[in-house]
Short mmCIF file of C-alpha atoms and ligand atoms in Angstrom, two decimals:
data_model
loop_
_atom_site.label_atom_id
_atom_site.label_comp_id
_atom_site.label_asym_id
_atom_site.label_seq_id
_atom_site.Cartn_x
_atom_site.Cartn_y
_atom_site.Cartn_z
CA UNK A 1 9.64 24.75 16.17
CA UNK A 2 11.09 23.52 19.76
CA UNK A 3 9.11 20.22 21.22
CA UNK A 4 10.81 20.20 24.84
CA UNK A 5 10.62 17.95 27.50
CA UNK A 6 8.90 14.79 25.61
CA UNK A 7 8.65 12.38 27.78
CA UNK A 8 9.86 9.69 25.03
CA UNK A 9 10.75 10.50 21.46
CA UNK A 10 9.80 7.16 19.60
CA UNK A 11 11.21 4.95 16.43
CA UNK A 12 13.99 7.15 16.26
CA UNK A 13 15.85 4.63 14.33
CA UNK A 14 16.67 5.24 9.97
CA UNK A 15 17.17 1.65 8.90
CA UNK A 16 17.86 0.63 5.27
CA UNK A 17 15.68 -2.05 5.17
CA UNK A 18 12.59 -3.10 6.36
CA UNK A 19 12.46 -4.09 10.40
CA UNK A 20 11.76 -7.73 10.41
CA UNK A 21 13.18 -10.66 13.82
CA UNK A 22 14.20 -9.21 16.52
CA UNK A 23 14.55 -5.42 14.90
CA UNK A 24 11.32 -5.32 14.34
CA UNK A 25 10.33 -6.35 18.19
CA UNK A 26 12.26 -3.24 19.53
CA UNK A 27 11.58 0.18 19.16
CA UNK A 28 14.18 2.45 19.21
CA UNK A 29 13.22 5.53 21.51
CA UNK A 30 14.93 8.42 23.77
CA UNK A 31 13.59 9.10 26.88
CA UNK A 32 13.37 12.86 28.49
CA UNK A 33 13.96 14.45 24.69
CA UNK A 34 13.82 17.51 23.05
CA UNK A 35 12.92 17.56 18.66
CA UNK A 36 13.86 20.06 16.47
CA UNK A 37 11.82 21.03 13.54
CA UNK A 38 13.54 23.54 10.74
CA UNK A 39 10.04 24.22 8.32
CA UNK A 40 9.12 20.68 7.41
CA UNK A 41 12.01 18.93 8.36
CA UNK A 42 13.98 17.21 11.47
CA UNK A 43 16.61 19.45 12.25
CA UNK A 44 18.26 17.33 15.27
CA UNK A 45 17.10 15.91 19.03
CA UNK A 46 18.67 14.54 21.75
CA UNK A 47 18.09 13.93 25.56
CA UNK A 48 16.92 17.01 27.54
CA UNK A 49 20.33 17.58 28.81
CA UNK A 50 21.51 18.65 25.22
CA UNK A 51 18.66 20.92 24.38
CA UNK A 52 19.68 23.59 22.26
CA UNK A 53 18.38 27.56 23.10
CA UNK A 54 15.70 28.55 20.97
CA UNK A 55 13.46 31.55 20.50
CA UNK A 56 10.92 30.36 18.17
CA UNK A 57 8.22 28.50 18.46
CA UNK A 58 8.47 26.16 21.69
CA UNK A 59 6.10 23.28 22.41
CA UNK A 60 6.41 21.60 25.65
CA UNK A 61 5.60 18.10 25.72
CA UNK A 62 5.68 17.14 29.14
CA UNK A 63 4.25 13.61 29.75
CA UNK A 64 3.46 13.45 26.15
CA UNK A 65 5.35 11.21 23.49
CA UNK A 66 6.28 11.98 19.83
CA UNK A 67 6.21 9.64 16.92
CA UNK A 68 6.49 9.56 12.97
CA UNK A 69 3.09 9.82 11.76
CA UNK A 70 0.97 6.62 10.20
CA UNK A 71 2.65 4.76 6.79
CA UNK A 72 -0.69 3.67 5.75
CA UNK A 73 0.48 1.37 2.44
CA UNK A 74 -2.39 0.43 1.59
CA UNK A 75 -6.27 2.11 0.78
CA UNK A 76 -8.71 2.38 -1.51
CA UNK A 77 -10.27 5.66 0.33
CA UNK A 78 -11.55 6.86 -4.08
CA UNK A 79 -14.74 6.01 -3.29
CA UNK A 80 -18.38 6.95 -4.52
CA UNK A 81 -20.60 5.86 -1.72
CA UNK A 82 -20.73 3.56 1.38
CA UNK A 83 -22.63 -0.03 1.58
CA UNK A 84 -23.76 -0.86 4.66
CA UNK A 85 -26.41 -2.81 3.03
CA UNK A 86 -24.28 -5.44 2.21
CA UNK A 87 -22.92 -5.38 5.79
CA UNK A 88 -27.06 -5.94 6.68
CA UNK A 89 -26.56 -8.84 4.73
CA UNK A 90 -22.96 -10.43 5.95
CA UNK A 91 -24.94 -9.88 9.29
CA UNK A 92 -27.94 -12.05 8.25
CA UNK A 93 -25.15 -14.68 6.80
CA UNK A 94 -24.22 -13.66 3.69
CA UNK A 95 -20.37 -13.88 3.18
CA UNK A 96 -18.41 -10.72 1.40
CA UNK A 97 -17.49 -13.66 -1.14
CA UNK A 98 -21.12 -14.70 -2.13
CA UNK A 99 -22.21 -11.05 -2.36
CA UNK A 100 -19.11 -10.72 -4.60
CA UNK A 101 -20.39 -13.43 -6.86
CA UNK A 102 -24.16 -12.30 -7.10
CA UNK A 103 -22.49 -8.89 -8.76
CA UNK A 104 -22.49 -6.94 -5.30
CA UNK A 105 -19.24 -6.13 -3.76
CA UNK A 106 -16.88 -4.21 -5.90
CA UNK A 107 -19.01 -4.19 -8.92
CA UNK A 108 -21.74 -2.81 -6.47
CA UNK A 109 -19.36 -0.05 -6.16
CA UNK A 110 -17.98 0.29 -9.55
CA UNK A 111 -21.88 1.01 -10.49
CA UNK A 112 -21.82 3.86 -8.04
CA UNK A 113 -18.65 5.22 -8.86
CA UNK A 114 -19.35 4.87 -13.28
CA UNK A 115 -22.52 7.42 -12.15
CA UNK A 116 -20.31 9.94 -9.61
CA UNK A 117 -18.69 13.17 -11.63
CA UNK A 118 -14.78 13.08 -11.28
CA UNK A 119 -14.97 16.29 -9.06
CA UNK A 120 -17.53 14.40 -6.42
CA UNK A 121 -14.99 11.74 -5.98
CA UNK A 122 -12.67 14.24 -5.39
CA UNK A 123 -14.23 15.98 -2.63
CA UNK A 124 -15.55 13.01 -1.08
CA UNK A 125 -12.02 11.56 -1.30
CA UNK A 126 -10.39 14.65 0.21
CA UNK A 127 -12.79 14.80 3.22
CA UNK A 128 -11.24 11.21 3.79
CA UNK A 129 -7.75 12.12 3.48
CA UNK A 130 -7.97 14.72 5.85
CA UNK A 131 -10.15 12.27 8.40
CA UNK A 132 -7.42 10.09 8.79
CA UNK A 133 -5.05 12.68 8.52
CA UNK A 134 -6.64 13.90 11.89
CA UNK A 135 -6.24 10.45 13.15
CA UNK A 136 -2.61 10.28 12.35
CA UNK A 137 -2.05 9.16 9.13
CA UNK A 138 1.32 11.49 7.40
CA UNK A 139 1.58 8.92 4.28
CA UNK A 140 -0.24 7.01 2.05
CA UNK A 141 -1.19 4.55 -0.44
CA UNK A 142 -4.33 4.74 -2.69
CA UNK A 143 -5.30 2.66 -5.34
CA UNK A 144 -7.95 2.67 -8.08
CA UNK A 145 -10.09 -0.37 -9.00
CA UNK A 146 -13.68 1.17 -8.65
CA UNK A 147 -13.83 2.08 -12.33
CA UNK A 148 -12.84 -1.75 -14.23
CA UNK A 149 -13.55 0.39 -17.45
CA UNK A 150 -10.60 2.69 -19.37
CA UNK A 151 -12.63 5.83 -18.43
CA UNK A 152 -13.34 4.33 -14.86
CA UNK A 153 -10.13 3.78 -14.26
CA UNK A 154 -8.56 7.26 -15.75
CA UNK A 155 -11.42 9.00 -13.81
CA UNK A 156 -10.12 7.21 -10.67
CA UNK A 157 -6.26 7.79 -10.96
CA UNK A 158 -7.22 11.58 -11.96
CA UNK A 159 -8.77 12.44 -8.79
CA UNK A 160 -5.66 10.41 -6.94
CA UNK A 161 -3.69 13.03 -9.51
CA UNK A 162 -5.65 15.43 -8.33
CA UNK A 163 -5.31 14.58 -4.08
CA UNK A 164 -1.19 14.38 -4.89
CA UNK A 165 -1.28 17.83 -5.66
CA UNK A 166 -3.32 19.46 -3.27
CA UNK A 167 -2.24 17.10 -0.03
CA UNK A 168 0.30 17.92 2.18
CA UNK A 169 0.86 14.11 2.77
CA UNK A 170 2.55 12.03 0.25
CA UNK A 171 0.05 10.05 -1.83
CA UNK A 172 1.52 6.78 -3.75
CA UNK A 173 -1.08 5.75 -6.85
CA UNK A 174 -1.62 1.94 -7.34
CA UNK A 175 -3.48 1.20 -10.88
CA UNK A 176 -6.01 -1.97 -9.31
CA UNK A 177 -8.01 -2.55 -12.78
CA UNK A 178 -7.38 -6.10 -11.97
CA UNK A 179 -9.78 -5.47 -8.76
CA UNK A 180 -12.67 -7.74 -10.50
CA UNK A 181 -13.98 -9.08 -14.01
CA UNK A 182 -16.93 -6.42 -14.81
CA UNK A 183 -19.97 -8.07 -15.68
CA UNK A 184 -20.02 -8.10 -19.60
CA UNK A 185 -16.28 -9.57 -19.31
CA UNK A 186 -17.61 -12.84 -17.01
CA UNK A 187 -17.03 -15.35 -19.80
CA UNK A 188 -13.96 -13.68 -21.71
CA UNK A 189 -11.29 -12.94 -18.50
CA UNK A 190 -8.64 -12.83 -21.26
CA UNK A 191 -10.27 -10.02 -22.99
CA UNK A 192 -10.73 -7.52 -19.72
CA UNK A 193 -6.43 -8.56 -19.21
CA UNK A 194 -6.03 -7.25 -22.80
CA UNK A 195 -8.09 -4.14 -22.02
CA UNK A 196 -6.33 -3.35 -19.06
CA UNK A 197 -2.90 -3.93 -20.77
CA UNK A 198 -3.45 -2.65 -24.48
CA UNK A 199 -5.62 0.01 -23.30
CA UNK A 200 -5.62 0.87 -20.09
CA UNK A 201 -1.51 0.69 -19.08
CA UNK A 202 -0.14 2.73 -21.97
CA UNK A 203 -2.58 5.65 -21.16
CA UNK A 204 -1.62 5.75 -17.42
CA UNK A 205 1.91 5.45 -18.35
CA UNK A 206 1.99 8.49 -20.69
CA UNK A 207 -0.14 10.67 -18.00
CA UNK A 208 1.81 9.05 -14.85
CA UNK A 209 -0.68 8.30 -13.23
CA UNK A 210 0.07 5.59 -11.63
CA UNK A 211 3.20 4.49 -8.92
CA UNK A 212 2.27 0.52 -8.87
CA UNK A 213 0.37 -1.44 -10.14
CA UNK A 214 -2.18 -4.09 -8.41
CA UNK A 215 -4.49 -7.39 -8.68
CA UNK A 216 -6.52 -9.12 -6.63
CA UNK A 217 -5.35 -12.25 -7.24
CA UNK A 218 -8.30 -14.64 -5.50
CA UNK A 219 -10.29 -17.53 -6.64
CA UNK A 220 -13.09 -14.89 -6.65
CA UNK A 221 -10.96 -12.84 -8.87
CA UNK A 222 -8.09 -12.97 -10.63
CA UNK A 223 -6.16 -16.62 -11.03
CA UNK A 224 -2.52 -16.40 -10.63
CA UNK A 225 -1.74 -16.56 -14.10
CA UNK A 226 -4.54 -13.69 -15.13
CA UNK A 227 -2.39 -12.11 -12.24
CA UNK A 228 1.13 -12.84 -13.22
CA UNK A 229 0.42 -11.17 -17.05
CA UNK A 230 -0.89 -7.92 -14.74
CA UNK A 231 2.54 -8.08 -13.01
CA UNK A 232 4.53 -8.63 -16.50
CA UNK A 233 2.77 -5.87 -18.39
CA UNK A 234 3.17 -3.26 -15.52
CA UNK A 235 6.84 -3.91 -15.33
CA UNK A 236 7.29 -2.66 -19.03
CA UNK A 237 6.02 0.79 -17.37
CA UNK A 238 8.39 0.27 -14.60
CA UNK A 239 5.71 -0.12 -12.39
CA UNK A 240 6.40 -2.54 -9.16
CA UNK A 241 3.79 -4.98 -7.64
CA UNK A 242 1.55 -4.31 -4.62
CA UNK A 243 -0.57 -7.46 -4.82
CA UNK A 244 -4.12 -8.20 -3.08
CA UNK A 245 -3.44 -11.97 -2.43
CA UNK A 246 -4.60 -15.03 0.16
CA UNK A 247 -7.38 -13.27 1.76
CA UNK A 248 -9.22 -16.30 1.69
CA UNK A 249 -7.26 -19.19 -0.60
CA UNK A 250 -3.60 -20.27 -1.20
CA UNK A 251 -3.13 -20.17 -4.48
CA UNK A 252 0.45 -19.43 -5.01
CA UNK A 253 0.03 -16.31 -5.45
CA UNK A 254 3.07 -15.42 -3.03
CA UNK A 255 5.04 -17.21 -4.47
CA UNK A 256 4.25 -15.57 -7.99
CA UNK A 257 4.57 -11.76 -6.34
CA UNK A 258 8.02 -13.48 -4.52
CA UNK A 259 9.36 -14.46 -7.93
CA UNK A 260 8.56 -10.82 -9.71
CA UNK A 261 9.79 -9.13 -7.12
CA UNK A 262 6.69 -7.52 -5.49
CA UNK A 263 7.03 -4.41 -3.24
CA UNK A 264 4.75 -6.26 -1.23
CA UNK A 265 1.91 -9.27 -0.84
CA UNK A 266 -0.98 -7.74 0.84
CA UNK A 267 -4.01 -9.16 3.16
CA UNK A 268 -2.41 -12.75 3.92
CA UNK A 269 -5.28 -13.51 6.38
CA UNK A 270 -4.64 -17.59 4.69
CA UNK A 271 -0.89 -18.44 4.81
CA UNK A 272 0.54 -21.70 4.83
CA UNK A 273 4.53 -22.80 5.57
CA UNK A 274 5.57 -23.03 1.81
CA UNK A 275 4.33 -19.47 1.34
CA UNK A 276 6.22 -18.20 4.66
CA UNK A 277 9.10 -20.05 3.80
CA UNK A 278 9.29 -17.70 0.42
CA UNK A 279 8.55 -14.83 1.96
CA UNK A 280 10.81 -14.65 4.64
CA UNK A 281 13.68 -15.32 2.10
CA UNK A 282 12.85 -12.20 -0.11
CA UNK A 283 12.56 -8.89 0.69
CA UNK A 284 8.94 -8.62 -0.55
CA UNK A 285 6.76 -7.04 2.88
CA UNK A 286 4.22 -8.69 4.06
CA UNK A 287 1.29 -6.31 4.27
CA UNK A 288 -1.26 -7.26 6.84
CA UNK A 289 -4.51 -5.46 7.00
CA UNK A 290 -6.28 -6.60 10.38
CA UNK A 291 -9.23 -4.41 10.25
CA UNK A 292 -10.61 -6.52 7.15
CA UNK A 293 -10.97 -9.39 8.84
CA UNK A 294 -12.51 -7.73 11.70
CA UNK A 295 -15.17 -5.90 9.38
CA UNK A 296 -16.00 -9.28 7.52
CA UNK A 297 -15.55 -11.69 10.71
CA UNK A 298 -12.83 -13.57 9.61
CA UNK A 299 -9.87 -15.55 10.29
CA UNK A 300 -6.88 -12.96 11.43
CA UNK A 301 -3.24 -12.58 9.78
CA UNK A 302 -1.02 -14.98 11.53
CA UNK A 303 0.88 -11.68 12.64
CA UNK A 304 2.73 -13.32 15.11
CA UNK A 305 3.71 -16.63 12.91
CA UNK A 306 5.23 -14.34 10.30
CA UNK A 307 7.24 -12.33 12.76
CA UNK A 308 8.47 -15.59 14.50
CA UNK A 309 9.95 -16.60 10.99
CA UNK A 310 11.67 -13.58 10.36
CA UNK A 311 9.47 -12.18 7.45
CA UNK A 312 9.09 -8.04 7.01
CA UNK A 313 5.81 -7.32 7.65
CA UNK A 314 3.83 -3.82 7.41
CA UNK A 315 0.31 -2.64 8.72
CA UNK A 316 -2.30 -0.68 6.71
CA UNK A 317 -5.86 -0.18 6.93
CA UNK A 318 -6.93 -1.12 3.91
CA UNK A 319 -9.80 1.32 4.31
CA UNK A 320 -12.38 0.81 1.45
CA UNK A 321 -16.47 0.47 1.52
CA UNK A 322 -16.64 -3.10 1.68
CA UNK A 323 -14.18 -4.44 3.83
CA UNK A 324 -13.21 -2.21 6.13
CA UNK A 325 -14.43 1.30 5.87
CA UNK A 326 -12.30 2.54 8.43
CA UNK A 327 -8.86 4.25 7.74
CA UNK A 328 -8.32 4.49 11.46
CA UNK A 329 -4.23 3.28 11.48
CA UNK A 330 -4.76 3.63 15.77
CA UNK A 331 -7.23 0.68 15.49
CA UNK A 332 -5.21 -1.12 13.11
CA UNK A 333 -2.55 -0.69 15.93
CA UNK A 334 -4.33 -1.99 18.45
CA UNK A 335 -6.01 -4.59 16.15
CA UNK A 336 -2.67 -6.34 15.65
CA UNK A 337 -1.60 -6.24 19.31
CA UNK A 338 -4.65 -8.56 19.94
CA UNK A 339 -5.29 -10.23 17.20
CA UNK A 340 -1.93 -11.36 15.60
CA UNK A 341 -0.57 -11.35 18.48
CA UNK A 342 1.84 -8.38 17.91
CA UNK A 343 3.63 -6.64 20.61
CA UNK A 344 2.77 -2.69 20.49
CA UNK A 345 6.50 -2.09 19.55
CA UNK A 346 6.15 -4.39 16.58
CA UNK A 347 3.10 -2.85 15.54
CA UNK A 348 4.30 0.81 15.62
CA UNK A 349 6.93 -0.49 14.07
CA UNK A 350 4.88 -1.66 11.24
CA UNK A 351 2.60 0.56 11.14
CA UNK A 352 5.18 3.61 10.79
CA UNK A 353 8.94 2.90 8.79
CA UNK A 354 7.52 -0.47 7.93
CA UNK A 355 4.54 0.99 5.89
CA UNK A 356 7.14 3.89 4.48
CA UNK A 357 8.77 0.91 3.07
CA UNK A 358 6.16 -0.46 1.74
CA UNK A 359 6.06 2.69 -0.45
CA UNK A 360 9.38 3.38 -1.06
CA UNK A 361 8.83 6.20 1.27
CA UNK A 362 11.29 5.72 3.73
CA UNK A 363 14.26 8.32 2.85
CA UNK A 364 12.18 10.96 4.26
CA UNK A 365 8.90 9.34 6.27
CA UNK A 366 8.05 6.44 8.90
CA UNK A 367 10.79 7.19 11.56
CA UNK A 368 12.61 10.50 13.20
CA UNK A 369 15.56 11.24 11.91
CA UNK A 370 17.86 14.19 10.83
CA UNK A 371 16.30 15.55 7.00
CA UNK A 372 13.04 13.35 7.27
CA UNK A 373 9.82 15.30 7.04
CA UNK A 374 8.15 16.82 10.27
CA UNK A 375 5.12 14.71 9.99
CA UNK A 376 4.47 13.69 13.67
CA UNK A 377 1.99 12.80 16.79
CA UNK A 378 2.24 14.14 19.70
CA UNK A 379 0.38 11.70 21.88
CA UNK A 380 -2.05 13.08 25.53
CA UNK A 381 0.29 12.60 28.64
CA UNK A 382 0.83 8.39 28.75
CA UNK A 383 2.47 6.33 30.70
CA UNK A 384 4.02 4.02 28.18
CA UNK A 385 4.44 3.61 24.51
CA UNK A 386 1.37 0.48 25.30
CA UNK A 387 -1.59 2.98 26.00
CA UNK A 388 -1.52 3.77 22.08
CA UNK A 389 -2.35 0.28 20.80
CA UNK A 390 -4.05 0.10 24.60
CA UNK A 391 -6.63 2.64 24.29
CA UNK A 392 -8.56 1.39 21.34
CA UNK A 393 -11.58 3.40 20.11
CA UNK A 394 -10.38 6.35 21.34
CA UNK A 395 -6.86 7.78 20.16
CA UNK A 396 -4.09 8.69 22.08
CA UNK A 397 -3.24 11.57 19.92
CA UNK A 398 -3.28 15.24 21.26
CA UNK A 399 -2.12 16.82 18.07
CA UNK A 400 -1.08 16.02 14.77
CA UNK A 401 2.03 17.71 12.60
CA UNK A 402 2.42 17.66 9.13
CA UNK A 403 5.14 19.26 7.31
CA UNK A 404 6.27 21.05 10.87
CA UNK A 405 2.72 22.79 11.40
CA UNK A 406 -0.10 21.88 13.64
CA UNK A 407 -2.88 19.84 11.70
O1 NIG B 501 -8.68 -5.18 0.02
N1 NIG B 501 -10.45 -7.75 -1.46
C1 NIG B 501 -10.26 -6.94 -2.36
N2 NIG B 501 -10.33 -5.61 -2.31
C2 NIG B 501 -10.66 -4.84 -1.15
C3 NIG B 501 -12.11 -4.77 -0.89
C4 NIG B 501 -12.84 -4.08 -1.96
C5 NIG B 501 -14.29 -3.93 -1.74
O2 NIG B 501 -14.96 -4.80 -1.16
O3 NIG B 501 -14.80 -2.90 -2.19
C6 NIG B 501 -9.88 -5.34 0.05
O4 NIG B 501 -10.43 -5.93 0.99
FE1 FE B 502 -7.43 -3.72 -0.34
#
């Protein structure tokens, strides 16, 4: 396929690391381009000038951009069922952290999901993955932690199993049986670690099931100790760290994930100068998940703080039933622009090569380049890369690619 006359190609850039200072402010683009896609790859581009002849299929793109699809590093989209009654009652003033600690929350949902068969998940799940699919999402994360049981948890990373094969995005599994203590393990937190390490662990490990493992480390939830023998044990698998940590307390648990060496610390809506100190001397990304504290009316990531001091930072959408049931990456997009203060070439940035690093995706997803996938959007006719971070609640996509085919 021929996309001719795009009016800018975007994040054309293949960096080694993850964008953070100044590369992370600018986003490499070509004005006036042409893209060409071999099957499901980047065969080559260039400015309008160089475009080669082709026969095939032609799109032409005039006034439109094109950009990588969504990186979206970080979801929980294995659900059984929504809760907006627990949103009824944030709204009358209950806080997500008091429903949390009257057994609502994620054990709400761990009921649910203990009563759902392993192929309802599944379909539910898929009809999610291909809703943000539609929205521009060509990558992503998704984690268990709706199960807190060994079954649970299998059942969980089985139907992720199961979404790997049949998707024709890439799907990273993080093991999250550290999400919360179930209720009959309230008083024995040492016993629900062993299950999850004696029982749980060696079971994923020998059907692969998982790519990471994960802990909410929170005072609601796991301490940073309960969180650093998570960490430990899932390294004897091989598996890296994707941490939940300081959505609402410092409690060193970035400097624990810093010290492992965490793929990333995710949420960091609470951040304070030791912890950004430590972060912007590792290369552990910083993933910040704005529409959380939209959903639960909180504080925002200090986006712009952790730019200013040079740490790598990443956007997902953290899309889950509680916080933020919403795997929309555009509003994430646009979340960041105005509230952490991101400029919309930092947050494409992040949201795109920036969340393939955050997987360890990034040899073939998050930015155009020769041999990376064809996973792409092809925005409406815009002005300016702005209107997509600009137009929020309504996309600015006109058509989605995956694997060099319409979506
Ligand atoms: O990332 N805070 C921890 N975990 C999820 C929310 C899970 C839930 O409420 O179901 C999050 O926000
Ligand atoms: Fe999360």
């Amino acid at each position: 396929m021929l996309i001719k006359n795009i009016k800018a190609l975007l994040q054309t850039t293949a960096p080694s690391k993850a964008l953070r200072g100044s590369k992370l402010s600018s986003l490499a683009s070509i004005e006036n381009a042409w893209l060409l896609l071999e099957n499901d790859t980047i065969k080559g581009f260039g400015t309008m000038d160089t475009c080669p002849e082709y026969n095939g299929e032609t799109i032409d793109a005039s006034g439109k951009m094109v950009l990588p699809t969504w990186c979206d590093s970080h979801t929980h989209l294995v659900f059984a069922t929504s809760r907006e009654e627990e949103f009824e009652m944030r709204l009358k003033g209950k806080s997500y952290q008091e429903i949390a600690q009257a057994g609502g929350g994620i054990l709400n949902s761990a009921k649910k999901l203990q009563n759902t068969s392993e192929d309802d998940l599944f379909d539910a799940a898929w009809q999610r993955l291909n809703e943000v699919m539609k929205m521009g999402t060509g990558a992503i994360e998704i984690k268990s932690g709706y199960g807190l049981s060994v079954d649970g948890e299998l059942k969980m990373l089985r139907v992720i199993k199961r979404l790997k094969e049949k998707s024709p995005i890439p799907i990273k599994a993080n093991f999250l049986g550290a999400h919360s203590y179930p209720a009959e393990y309230k008083d024995n937190h040492q016993g629900y670690i062993d299950l999850i390490v004696n029982e749980m662990l060696p079971q994923i490990a020998k059907e692969g099931l998982a790519d990471y493992i994960d802990a909410f480390c929170e005072k609601v939830a796991f301490s940073v100790s309960d969180t650093e023998q998570i960490i430990k044990a899932g390294a004897k698998y091989g598996l890296k760290a994707k941490i939940h940590t300081n959505q609402f307390n410092c409690m060193g648990g970035i400097e624990l994930c810093v010290e492992n060496n965490a793929l990333s610390v995710d949420h960091l809506e609470v951040v304070n100068d030791v912890e950004i100190e430590c972060l912007k001397n590792s290369d552990t990304i910083a993933t910040l998940l704005p529409s959380a504290p939209f959903f639960l009316n909180d504080p925002y990531q200090p986006g712009r703080e952790l730019i200013d001091a040079g740490v790598a930072i990443a956007l997902a959408s953290d899309y889950n039933p509680g916080s933020s049931p919403s795997g929309n990456m555009n509003f994430v997009v646009s979340l960041a622009c105005v509230k952490l203060k991101m400029t919309p070439e930092e947050a494409i940035n992040a949201a795109t090569i920036n969340g393939a690093f955050a997987m360890e995706l990034e040899k073939n997803f998050g930015s155009i380049a020769r041999g990376k996938k064809a996973n792409l959007i092809i925005t409406k006719p815009i002005n300016s890369a702005a209107y997509i971070p600009y137009s929020f609640g309504k996309d600015a996509i006109h058509k989605v690619i995956i694997n060099g085919k319409e979506f």
